[in-house]
Amino acid sequence: MIINDAIVTEILENANVKSYNNILDVACGTGVMIPYYLMRGAVHVDAIDISPCMANIARSKFPRNDVNIICGDVEKLEITPKYDNIIIYNAFPHFPEPERLIEHLSAMLTPSGTLTVAHGMSREKIDALHKGGASRVSMGLLSARELASIFGKYLHVTTIISDSRMYQVVGIKEV
């Protein structure tokens, strides 16, 4: 995976990731986003991935008290409103029931917390990547408008981007 720092910065700005935030990184993989959260001053990062291999790699990269790597299913995490930011980066097509996931995650946000689904490339490129061997574990990426419609049932939508550079939908939990 190639990371574009400018796009990641824009994604995190849109998601309102800032100092002193508690962050949940959903489908964290090997932890590629964790350094970006820490550079922004996150007070704590919980990062979860269903793959033991991915979680172990991430754990080995971040043996710190302010980063907790969890191997498990995010939809089975206890619903406690404790996260200022929940971010799904480059992984959303792997969740077969998007609305159930959004409902579950939005309940884990603090008041004024943000939920973000983002990809560091266009929807078309994501779908093309997932047509090959990943098609058995990927359902394809909803249009940003379709995803925003789901977000709107649980959150106030603040950002909808789907262009040749990136894809992002952000919602904020209203107080």
mmCIF file with all atom_site columns, C-alpha atoms in Angstrom:
data_model
loop_
_atom_site.group_PDB
_atom_site.id
_atom_site.type_symbol
_atom_site.label_atom_id
_atom_site.label_alt_id
_atom_site.label_comp_id
_atom_site.label_asym_id
_atom_site.label_entity_id
_atom_site.label_seq_id
_atom_site.pdbx_PDB_ins_code
_atom_site.Cartn_x
_atom_site.Cartn_y
_atom_site.Cartn_z
_atom_site.occupancy
_atom_site.B_iso_or_equiv
_atom_site.pdbx_formal_charge
_atom_site.auth_seq_id
_atom_site.auth_comp_id
_atom_site.auth_asym_id
_atom_site.auth_atom_id
_atom_site.pdbx_PDB_model_num
ATOM 1   C CA . MET A 1 1   ? 0.000   0.000   0.000  1.00 0.00 ? 1   MET A CA 1
ATOM 2   C CA . ILE A 1 2   ? 1.296   3.432   -0.921 1.00 0.00 ? 2   ILE A CA 1
ATOM 3   C CA . ILE A 1 3   ? 0.513   6.183   1.560  1.00 0.00 ? 3   ILE A CA 1
ATOM 4   C CA . ASN A 1 4   ? 0.149   9.740   0.281  1.00 0.00 ? 4   ASN A CA 1
ATOM 5   C CA . ASP A 1 5   ? 0.967   12.041  3.218  1.00 0.00 ? 5   ASP A CA 1
ATOM 6   C CA . ALA A 1 6   ? -0.986  14.974  1.775  1.00 0.00 ? 6   ALA A CA 1
ATOM 7   C CA . ILE A 1 7   ? -4.136  12.877  1.363  1.00 0.00 ? 7   ILE A CA 1
ATOM 8   C CA . VAL A 1 8   ? -3.792  11.318  4.827  1.00 0.00 ? 8   VAL A CA 1
ATOM 9   C CA . THR A 1 9   ? -3.374  14.818  6.293  1.00 0.00 ? 9   THR A CA 1
ATOM 10  C CA . GLU A 1 10  ? -6.534  15.977  4.510  1.00 0.00 ? 10  GLU A CA 1
ATOM 11  C CA . ILE A 1 11  ? -8.443  12.907  5.702  1.00 0.00 ? 11  ILE A CA 1
ATOM 12  C CA . LEU A 1 12  ? -7.407  13.498  9.320  1.00 0.00 ? 12  LEU A CA 1
ATOM 13  C CA . GLU A 1 13  ? -8.212  17.208  9.088  1.00 0.00 ? 13  GLU A CA 1
ATOM 14  C CA . ASN A 1 14  ? -11.689 16.432  7.759  1.00 0.00 ? 14  ASN A CA 1
ATOM 15  C CA . ALA A 1 15  ? -12.096 13.864  10.555 1.00 0.00 ? 15  ALA A CA 1
ATOM 16  C CA . ASN A 1 16  ? -11.112 16.439  13.185 1.00 0.00 ? 16  ASN A CA 1
ATOM 17  C CA . VAL A 1 17  ? -8.306  14.269  14.583 1.00 0.00 ? 17  VAL A CA 1
ATOM 18  C CA . LYS A 1 18  ? -6.377  16.400  17.063 1.00 0.00 ? 18  LYS A CA 1
ATOM 19  C CA . SER A 1 19  ? -4.428  16.403  20.303 1.00 0.00 ? 19  SER A CA 1
ATOM 20  C CA . TYR A 1 20  ? -5.831  14.645  23.347 1.00 0.00 ? 20  TYR A CA 1
ATOM 21  C CA . ASN A 1 21  ? -8.242  12.518  21.334 1.00 0.00 ? 21  ASN A CA 1
ATOM 22  C CA . ASN A 1 22  ? -9.003  8.864   21.959 1.00 0.00 ? 22  ASN A CA 1
ATOM 23  C CA . ILE A 1 23  ? -9.015  7.071   18.626 1.00 0.00 ? 23  ILE A CA 1
ATOM 24  C CA . LEU A 1 24  ? -10.325 3.734   17.396 1.00 0.00 ? 24  LEU A CA 1
ATOM 25  C CA . ASP A 1 25  ? -8.598  2.557   14.212 1.00 0.00 ? 25  ASP A CA 1
ATOM 26  C CA . VAL A 1 26  ? -10.891 -0.059  12.650 1.00 0.00 ? 26  VAL A CA 1
ATOM 27  C CA . ALA A 1 27  ? -9.302  -2.762  10.469 1.00 0.00 ? 27  ALA A CA 1
ATOM 28  C CA . CYS A 1 28  ? -5.904  -1.298  11.305 1.00 0.00 ? 28  CYS A CA 1
ATOM 29  C CA . GLY A 1 29  ? -3.916  -3.872  9.353  1.00 0.00 ? 29  GLY A CA 1
ATOM 30  C CA . THR A 1 30  ? -0.249  -3.489  10.228 1.00 0.00 ? 30  THR A CA 1
ATOM 31  C CA . GLY A 1 31  ? -0.846  -0.088  11.824 1.00 0.00 ? 31  GLY A CA 1
ATOM 32  C CA . VAL A 1 32  ? -0.017  2.234   8.938  1.00 0.00 ? 32  VAL A CA 1
ATOM 33  C CA . MET A 1 33  ? -2.217  5.044   10.304 1.00 0.00 ? 33  MET A CA 1
ATOM 34  C CA . ILE A 1 34  ? -1.047  4.886   13.921 1.00 0.00 ? 34  ILE A CA 1
ATOM 35  C CA . PRO A 1 35  ? 2.006   7.155   13.441 1.00 0.00 ? 35  PRO A CA 1
ATOM 36  C CA . TYR A 1 36  ? -0.261  9.827   11.936 1.00 0.00 ? 36  TYR A CA 1
ATOM 37  C CA . TYR A 1 37  ? -2.559  9.753   14.982 1.00 0.00 ? 37  TYR A CA 1
ATOM 38  C CA . LEU A 1 38  ? 0.400   9.954   17.344 1.00 0.00 ? 38  LEU A CA 1
ATOM 39  C CA . MET A 1 39  ? 1.945   12.864  15.390 1.00 0.00 ? 39  MET A CA 1
ATOM 40  C CA . ARG A 1 40  ? -1.330  14.723  15.910 1.00 0.00 ? 40  ARG A CA 1
ATOM 41  C CA . GLY A 1 41  ? -1.101  14.182  19.661 1.00 0.00 ? 41  GLY A CA 1
ATOM 42  C CA . ALA A 1 42  ? -3.658  11.419  20.181 1.00 0.00 ? 42  ALA A CA 1
ATOM 43  C CA . VAL A 1 43  ? -3.739  10.537  23.864 1.00 0.00 ? 43  VAL A CA 1
ATOM 44  C CA . HIS A 1 44  ? -4.647  6.908   23.182 1.00 0.00 ? 44  HIS A CA 1
ATOM 45  C CA . VAL A 1 45  ? -5.172  4.677   20.140 1.00 0.00 ? 45  VAL A CA 1
ATOM 46  C CA . ASP A 1 46  ? -7.094  1.419   20.165 1.00 0.00 ? 46  ASP A CA 1
ATOM 47  C CA . ALA A 1 47  ? -6.455  -0.352  16.866 1.00 0.00 ? 47  ALA A CA 1
ATOM 48  C CA . ILE A 1 48  ? -8.380  -3.468  15.927 1.00 0.00 ? 48  ILE A CA 1
ATOM 49  C CA . ASP A 1 49  ? -7.982  -6.009  13.162 1.00 0.00 ? 49  ASP A CA 1
ATOM 50  C CA . ILE A 1 50  ? -9.648  -9.394  12.722 1.00 0.00 ? 50  ILE A CA 1
ATOM 51  C CA . SER A 1 51  ? -6.462  -10.934 11.301 1.00 0.00 ? 51  SER A CA 1
ATOM 52  C CA . PRO A 1 52  ? -4.088  -12.324 13.969 1.00 0.00 ? 52  PRO A CA 1
ATOM 53  C CA . CYS A 1 53  ? -1.170  -11.867 11.567 1.00 0.00 ? 53  CYS A CA 1
ATOM 54  C CA . MET A 1 54  ? -1.946  -8.192  10.957 1.00 0.00 ? 54  MET A CA 1
ATOM 55  C CA . ALA A 1 55  ? -2.582  -7.509  14.646 1.00 0.00 ? 55  ALA A CA 1
ATOM 56  C CA . ASN A 1 56  ? 0.712   -9.169  15.612 1.00 0.00 ? 56  ASN A CA 1
ATOM 57  C CA . ILE A 1 57  ? 2.654   -7.057  13.116 1.00 0.00 ? 57  ILE A CA 1
ATOM 58  C CA . ALA A 1 58  ? 0.998   -3.882  14.391 1.00 0.00 ? 58  ALA A CA 1
ATOM 59  C CA . ARG A 1 59  ? 1.639   -4.912  17.998 1.00 0.00 ? 59  ARG A CA 1
ATOM 60  C CA . SER A 1 60  ? 5.336   -5.455  17.279 1.00 0.00 ? 60  SER A CA 1
ATOM 61  C CA . LYS A 1 61  ? 5.598   -1.990  15.696 1.00 0.00 ? 61  LYS A CA 1
ATOM 62  C CA . PHE A 1 62  ? 3.928   -0.153  18.581 1.00 0.00 ? 62  PHE A CA 1
ATOM 63  C CA . PRO A 1 63  ? 4.952   -1.585  21.969 1.00 0.00 ? 63  PRO A CA 1
ATOM 64  C CA . ARG A 1 64  ? 3.673   1.516   23.804 1.00 0.00 ? 64  ARG A CA 1
ATOM 65  C CA . ASN A 1 65  ? 1.248   2.220   26.617 1.00 0.00 ? 65  ASN A CA 1
ATOM 66  C CA . ASP A 1 66  ? -0.740  4.719   24.528 1.00 0.00 ? 66  ASP A CA 1
ATOM 67  C CA . VAL A 1 67  ? -1.408  2.190   21.738 1.00 0.00 ? 67  VAL A CA 1
ATOM 68  C CA . ASN A 1 68  ? -3.510  -0.925  22.278 1.00 0.00 ? 68  ASN A CA 1
ATOM 69  C CA . ILE A 1 69  ? -3.710  -3.436  19.432 1.00 0.00 ? 69  ILE A CA 1
ATOM 70  C CA . ILE A 1 70  ? -6.738  -5.719  19.576 1.00 0.00 ? 70  ILE A CA 1
ATOM 71  C CA . CYS A 1 71  ? -7.188  -8.851  17.495 1.00 0.00 ? 71  CYS A CA 1
ATOM 72  C CA . GLY A 1 72  ? -10.907 -9.293  17.024 1.00 0.00 ? 72  GLY A CA 1
ATOM 73  C CA . ASP A 1 73  ? -14.151 -8.351  15.347 1.00 0.00 ? 73  ASP A CA 1
ATOM 74  C CA . VAL A 1 74  ? -14.961 -4.670  15.826 1.00 0.00 ? 74  VAL A CA 1
ATOM 75  C CA . GLU A 1 75  ? -18.680 -5.448  15.731 1.00 0.00 ? 75  GLU A CA 1
ATOM 76  C CA . LYS A 1 76  ? -18.244 -7.498  18.896 1.00 0.00 ? 76  LYS A CA 1
ATOM 77  C CA . LEU A 1 77  ? -16.488 -4.712  20.825 1.00 0.00 ? 77  LEU A CA 1
ATOM 78  C CA . GLU A 1 78  ? -18.415 -3.423  23.803 1.00 0.00 ? 78  GLU A CA 1
ATOM 79  C CA . ILE A 1 79  ? -20.430 -0.335  22.968 1.00 0.00 ? 79  ILE A CA 1
ATOM 80  C CA . THR A 1 80  ? -19.061 2.354   25.242 1.00 0.00 ? 80  THR A CA 1
ATOM 81  C CA . PRO A 1 81  ? -19.080 5.982   24.089 1.00 0.00 ? 81  PRO A CA 1
ATOM 82  C CA . LYS A 1 82  ? -15.386 6.674   24.589 1.00 0.00 ? 82  LYS A CA 1
ATOM 83  C CA . TYR A 1 83  ? -13.863 7.551   21.224 1.00 0.00 ? 83  TYR A CA 1
ATOM 84  C CA . ASP A 1 84  ? -13.391 11.060  19.873 1.00 0.00 ? 84  ASP A CA 1
ATOM 85  C CA . ASN A 1 85  ? -12.540 9.633   16.459 1.00 0.00 ? 85  ASN A CA 1
ATOM 86  C CA . ILE A 1 86  ? -13.265 6.304   14.809 1.00 0.00 ? 86  ILE A CA 1
ATOM 87  C CA . ILE A 1 87  ? -11.501 5.797   11.505 1.00 0.00 ? 87  ILE A CA 1
ATOM 88  C CA . ILE A 1 88  ? -11.837 3.084   8.890  1.00 0.00 ? 88  ILE A CA 1
ATOM 89  C CA . TYR A 1 89  ? -9.032  3.643   6.392  1.00 0.00 ? 89  TYR A CA 1
ATOM 90  C CA . ASN A 1 90  ? -8.744  1.558   3.213  1.00 0.00 ? 90  ASN A CA 1
ATOM 91  C CA . ALA A 1 91  ? -10.887 -1.259  4.594  1.00 0.00 ? 91  ALA A CA 1
ATOM 92  C CA . PHE A 1 92  ? -14.587 -0.456  4.337  1.00 0.00 ? 92  PHE A CA 1
ATOM 93  C CA . PRO A 1 93  ? -15.434 -2.824  1.446  1.00 0.00 ? 93  PRO A CA 1
ATOM 94  C CA . HIS A 1 94  ? -14.484 -5.748  3.696  1.00 0.00 ? 94  HIS A CA 1
ATOM 95  C CA . PHE A 1 95  ? -17.513 -5.198  5.947  1.00 0.00 ? 95  PHE A CA 1
ATOM 96  C CA . PRO A 1 96  ? -20.537 -7.053  4.532  1.00 0.00 ? 96  PRO A CA 1
ATOM 97  C CA . GLU A 1 97  ? -23.204 -5.116  6.467  1.00 0.00 ? 97  GLU A CA 1
ATOM 98  C CA . PRO A 1 98  ? -22.303 -1.420  6.242  1.00 0.00 ? 98  PRO A CA 1
ATOM 99  C CA . GLU A 1 99  ? -25.355 -0.053  8.039  1.00 0.00 ? 99  GLU A CA 1
ATOM 100 C CA . ARG A 1 100 ? -24.980 -2.417  10.995 1.00 0.00 ? 100 ARG A CA 1
ATOM 101 C CA . LEU A 1 101 ? -21.315 -1.403  11.264 1.00 0.00 ? 101 LEU A CA 1
ATOM 102 C CA . ILE A 1 102 ? -22.075 2.338   11.119 1.00 0.00 ? 102 ILE A CA 1
ATOM 103 C CA . GLU A 1 103 ? -24.806 1.995   13.749 1.00 0.00 ? 103 GLU A CA 1
ATOM 104 C CA . HIS A 1 104 ? -22.471 0.036   16.049 1.00 0.00 ? 104 HIS A CA 1
ATOM 105 C CA . LEU A 1 105 ? -19.546 2.413   15.665 1.00 0.00 ? 105 LEU A CA 1
ATOM 106 C CA . SER A 1 106 ? -21.580 5.593   16.018 1.00 0.00 ? 106 SER A CA 1
ATOM 107 C CA . ALA A 1 107 ? -22.739 4.348   19.437 1.00 0.00 ? 107 ALA A CA 1
ATOM 108 C CA . MET A 1 108 ? -19.069 4.210   20.499 1.00 0.00 ? 108 MET A CA 1
ATOM 109 C CA . LEU A 1 109 ? -18.472 7.924   19.829 1.00 0.00 ? 109 LEU A CA 1
ATOM 110 C CA . THR A 1 110 ? -18.342 10.593  22.488 1.00 0.00 ? 110 THR A CA 1
ATOM 111 C CA . PRO A 1 111 ? -20.614 13.613  21.933 1.00 0.00 ? 111 PRO A CA 1
ATOM 112 C CA . SER A 1 112 ? -19.115 15.607  19.023 1.00 0.00 ? 112 SER A CA 1
ATOM 113 C CA . GLY A 1 113 ? -16.979 12.590  18.075 1.00 0.00 ? 113 GLY A CA 1
ATOM 114 C CA . THR A 1 114 ? -16.406 11.780  14.425 1.00 0.00 ? 114 THR A CA 1
ATOM 115 C CA . LEU A 1 115 ? -16.701 8.605   12.394 1.00 0.00 ? 115 LEU A CA 1
ATOM 116 C CA . THR A 1 116 ? -14.721 8.489   9.169  1.00 0.00 ? 116 THR A CA 1
ATOM 117 C CA . VAL A 1 117 ? -14.634 6.069   6.270  1.00 0.00 ? 117 VAL A CA 1
ATOM 118 C CA . ALA A 1 118 ? -11.771 6.984   3.966  1.00 0.00 ? 118 ALA A CA 1
ATOM 119 C CA . HIS A 1 119 ? -9.639  5.634   1.172  1.00 0.00 ? 119 HIS A CA 1
ATOM 120 C CA . GLY A 1 120 ? -6.435  7.165   -0.104 1.00 0.00 ? 120 GLY A CA 1
ATOM 121 C CA . MET A 1 121 ? -7.509  6.646   -3.696 1.00 0.00 ? 121 MET A CA 1
ATOM 122 C CA . SER A 1 122 ? -10.631 6.908   -5.836 1.00 0.00 ? 122 SER A CA 1
ATOM 123 C CA . ARG A 1 123 ? -13.647 4.649   -5.520 1.00 0.00 ? 123 ARG A CA 1
ATOM 124 C CA . GLU A 1 124 ? -12.956 3.325   -9.020 1.00 0.00 ? 124 GLU A CA 1
ATOM 125 C CA . LYS A 1 125 ? -9.390  2.314   -8.093 1.00 0.00 ? 125 LYS A CA 1
ATOM 126 C CA . ILE A 1 126 ? -10.572 0.658   -4.871 1.00 0.00 ? 126 ILE A CA 1
ATOM 127 C CA . ASP A 1 127 ? -13.202 -1.352  -6.735 1.00 0.00 ? 127 ASP A CA 1
ATOM 128 C CA . ALA A 1 128 ? -10.684 -2.343  -9.428 1.00 0.00 ? 128 ALA A CA 1
ATOM 129 C CA . LEU A 1 129 ? -8.263  -3.598  -6.755 1.00 0.00 ? 129 LEU A CA 1
ATOM 130 C CA . HIS A 1 130 ? -10.994 -5.644  -5.110 1.00 0.00 ? 130 HIS A CA 1
ATOM 131 C CA . LYS A 1 131 ? -12.210 -7.318  -8.307 1.00 0.00 ? 131 LYS A CA 1
ATOM 132 C CA . GLY A 1 132 ? -9.351  -9.806  -8.335 1.00 0.00 ? 132 GLY A CA 1
ATOM 133 C CA . GLY A 1 133 ? -8.540  -12.216 -5.518 1.00 0.00 ? 133 GLY A CA 1
ATOM 134 C CA . ALA A 1 134 ? -10.036 -9.883  -2.925 1.00 0.00 ? 134 ALA A CA 1
ATOM 135 C CA . SER A 1 135 ? -13.509 -10.237 -4.430 1.00 0.00 ? 135 SER A CA 1
ATOM 136 C CA . ARG A 1 136 ? -14.296 -13.131 -2.083 1.00 0.00 ? 136 ARG A CA 1
ATOM 137 C CA . VAL A 1 137 ? -13.672 -10.877 0.973  1.00 0.00 ? 137 VAL A CA 1
ATOM 138 C CA . SER A 1 138 ? -14.851 -7.565  -0.447 1.00 0.00 ? 138 SER A CA 1
ATOM 139 C CA . MET A 1 139 ? -18.292 -6.300  -1.377 1.00 0.00 ? 139 MET A CA 1
ATOM 140 C CA . GLY A 1 140 ? -17.217 -3.240  -3.346 1.00 0.00 ? 140 GLY A CA 1
ATOM 141 C CA . LEU A 1 141 ? -17.304 0.342   -2.143 1.00 0.00 ? 141 LEU A CA 1
ATOM 142 C CA . LEU A 1 142 ? -20.633 2.136   -1.861 1.00 0.00 ? 142 LEU A CA 1
ATOM 143 C CA . SER A 1 143 ? -20.860 5.497   -3.567 1.00 0.00 ? 143 SER A CA 1
ATOM 144 C CA . ALA A 1 144 ? -20.028 8.317   -1.165 1.00 0.00 ? 144 ALA A CA 1
ATOM 145 C CA . ARG A 1 145 ? -23.639 9.541   -1.404 1.00 0.00 ? 145 ARG A CA 1
ATOM 146 C CA . GLU A 1 146 ? -24.997 6.082   -0.508 1.00 0.00 ? 146 GLU A CA 1
ATOM 147 C CA . LEU A 1 147 ? -22.652 5.872   2.468  1.00 0.00 ? 147 LEU A CA 1
ATOM 148 C CA . ALA A 1 148 ? -23.545 9.413   3.545  1.00 0.00 ? 148 ALA A CA 1
ATOM 149 C CA . SER A 1 149 ? -27.200 8.399   3.513  1.00 0.00 ? 149 SER A CA 1
ATOM 150 C CA . ILE A 1 150 ? -26.426 5.591   5.967  1.00 0.00 ? 150 ILE A CA 1
ATOM 151 C CA . PHE A 1 151 ? -24.298 7.917   8.108  1.00 0.00 ? 151 PHE A CA 1
ATOM 152 C CA . GLY A 1 152 ? -27.188 10.403  8.167  1.00 0.00 ? 152 GLY A CA 1
ATOM 153 C CA . LYS A 1 153 ? -29.348 7.959   10.114 1.00 0.00 ? 153 LYS A CA 1
ATOM 154 C CA . TYR A 1 154 ? -26.932 8.089   13.066 1.00 0.00 ? 154 TYR A CA 1
ATOM 155 C CA . LEU A 1 155 ? -24.699 11.139  12.609 1.00 0.00 ? 155 LEU A CA 1
ATOM 156 C CA . HIS A 1 156 ? -24.597 14.616  11.124 1.00 0.00 ? 156 HIS A CA 1
ATOM 157 C CA . VAL A 1 157 ? -22.671 14.290  7.851  1.00 0.00 ? 157 VAL A CA 1
ATOM 158 C CA . THR A 1 158 ? -19.943 16.929  7.508  1.00 0.00 ? 158 THR A CA 1
ATOM 159 C CA . THR A 1 159 ? -17.824 15.687  4.606  1.00 0.00 ? 159 THR A CA 1
ATOM 160 C CA . ILE A 1 160 ? -18.521 13.793  1.383  1.00 0.00 ? 160 ILE A CA 1
ATOM 161 C CA . ILE A 1 161 ? -15.611 13.420  -1.033 1.00 0.00 ? 161 ILE A CA 1
ATOM 162 C CA . SER A 1 162 ? -15.311 11.037  -3.948 1.00 0.00 ? 162 SER A CA 1
ATOM 163 C CA . ASP A 1 163 ? -12.888 12.193  -6.605 1.00 0.00 ? 163 ASP A CA 1
ATOM 164 C CA . SER A 1 164 ? -9.848  10.967  -8.492 1.00 0.00 ? 164 SER A CA 1
ATOM 165 C CA . ARG A 1 165 ? -7.601  11.420  -5.407 1.00 0.00 ? 165 ARG A CA 1
ATOM 166 C CA . MET A 1 166 ? -9.603  10.055  -2.513 1.00 0.00 ? 166 MET A CA 1
ATOM 167 C CA . TYR A 1 167 ? -12.874 8.920   -0.986 1.00 0.00 ? 167 TYR A CA 1
ATOM 168 C CA . GLN A 1 168 ? -14.161 10.064  2.398  1.00 0.00 ? 168 GLN A CA 1
ATOM 169 C CA . VAL A 1 169 ? -17.365 10.366  4.374  1.00 0.00 ? 169 VAL A CA 1
ATOM 170 C CA . VAL A 1 170 ? -17.322 11.955  7.827  1.00 0.00 ? 170 VAL A CA 1
ATOM 171 C CA . GLY A 1 171 ? -20.125 12.180  10.354 1.00 0.00 ? 171 GLY A CA 1
ATOM 172 C CA . ILE A 1 172 ? -20.237 13.826  13.756 1.00 0.00 ? 172 ILE A CA 1
ATOM 173 C CA . LYS A 1 173 ? -22.249 12.632  16.722 1.00 0.00 ? 173 LYS A CA 1
ATOM 174 C CA . GLU A 1 174 ? -24.473 15.487  17.727 1.00 0.00 ? 174 GLU A CA 1
ATOM 175 C CA . VAL A 1 175 ? -24.597 16.465  21.371 1.00 0.00 ? 175 VAL A CA 1
#
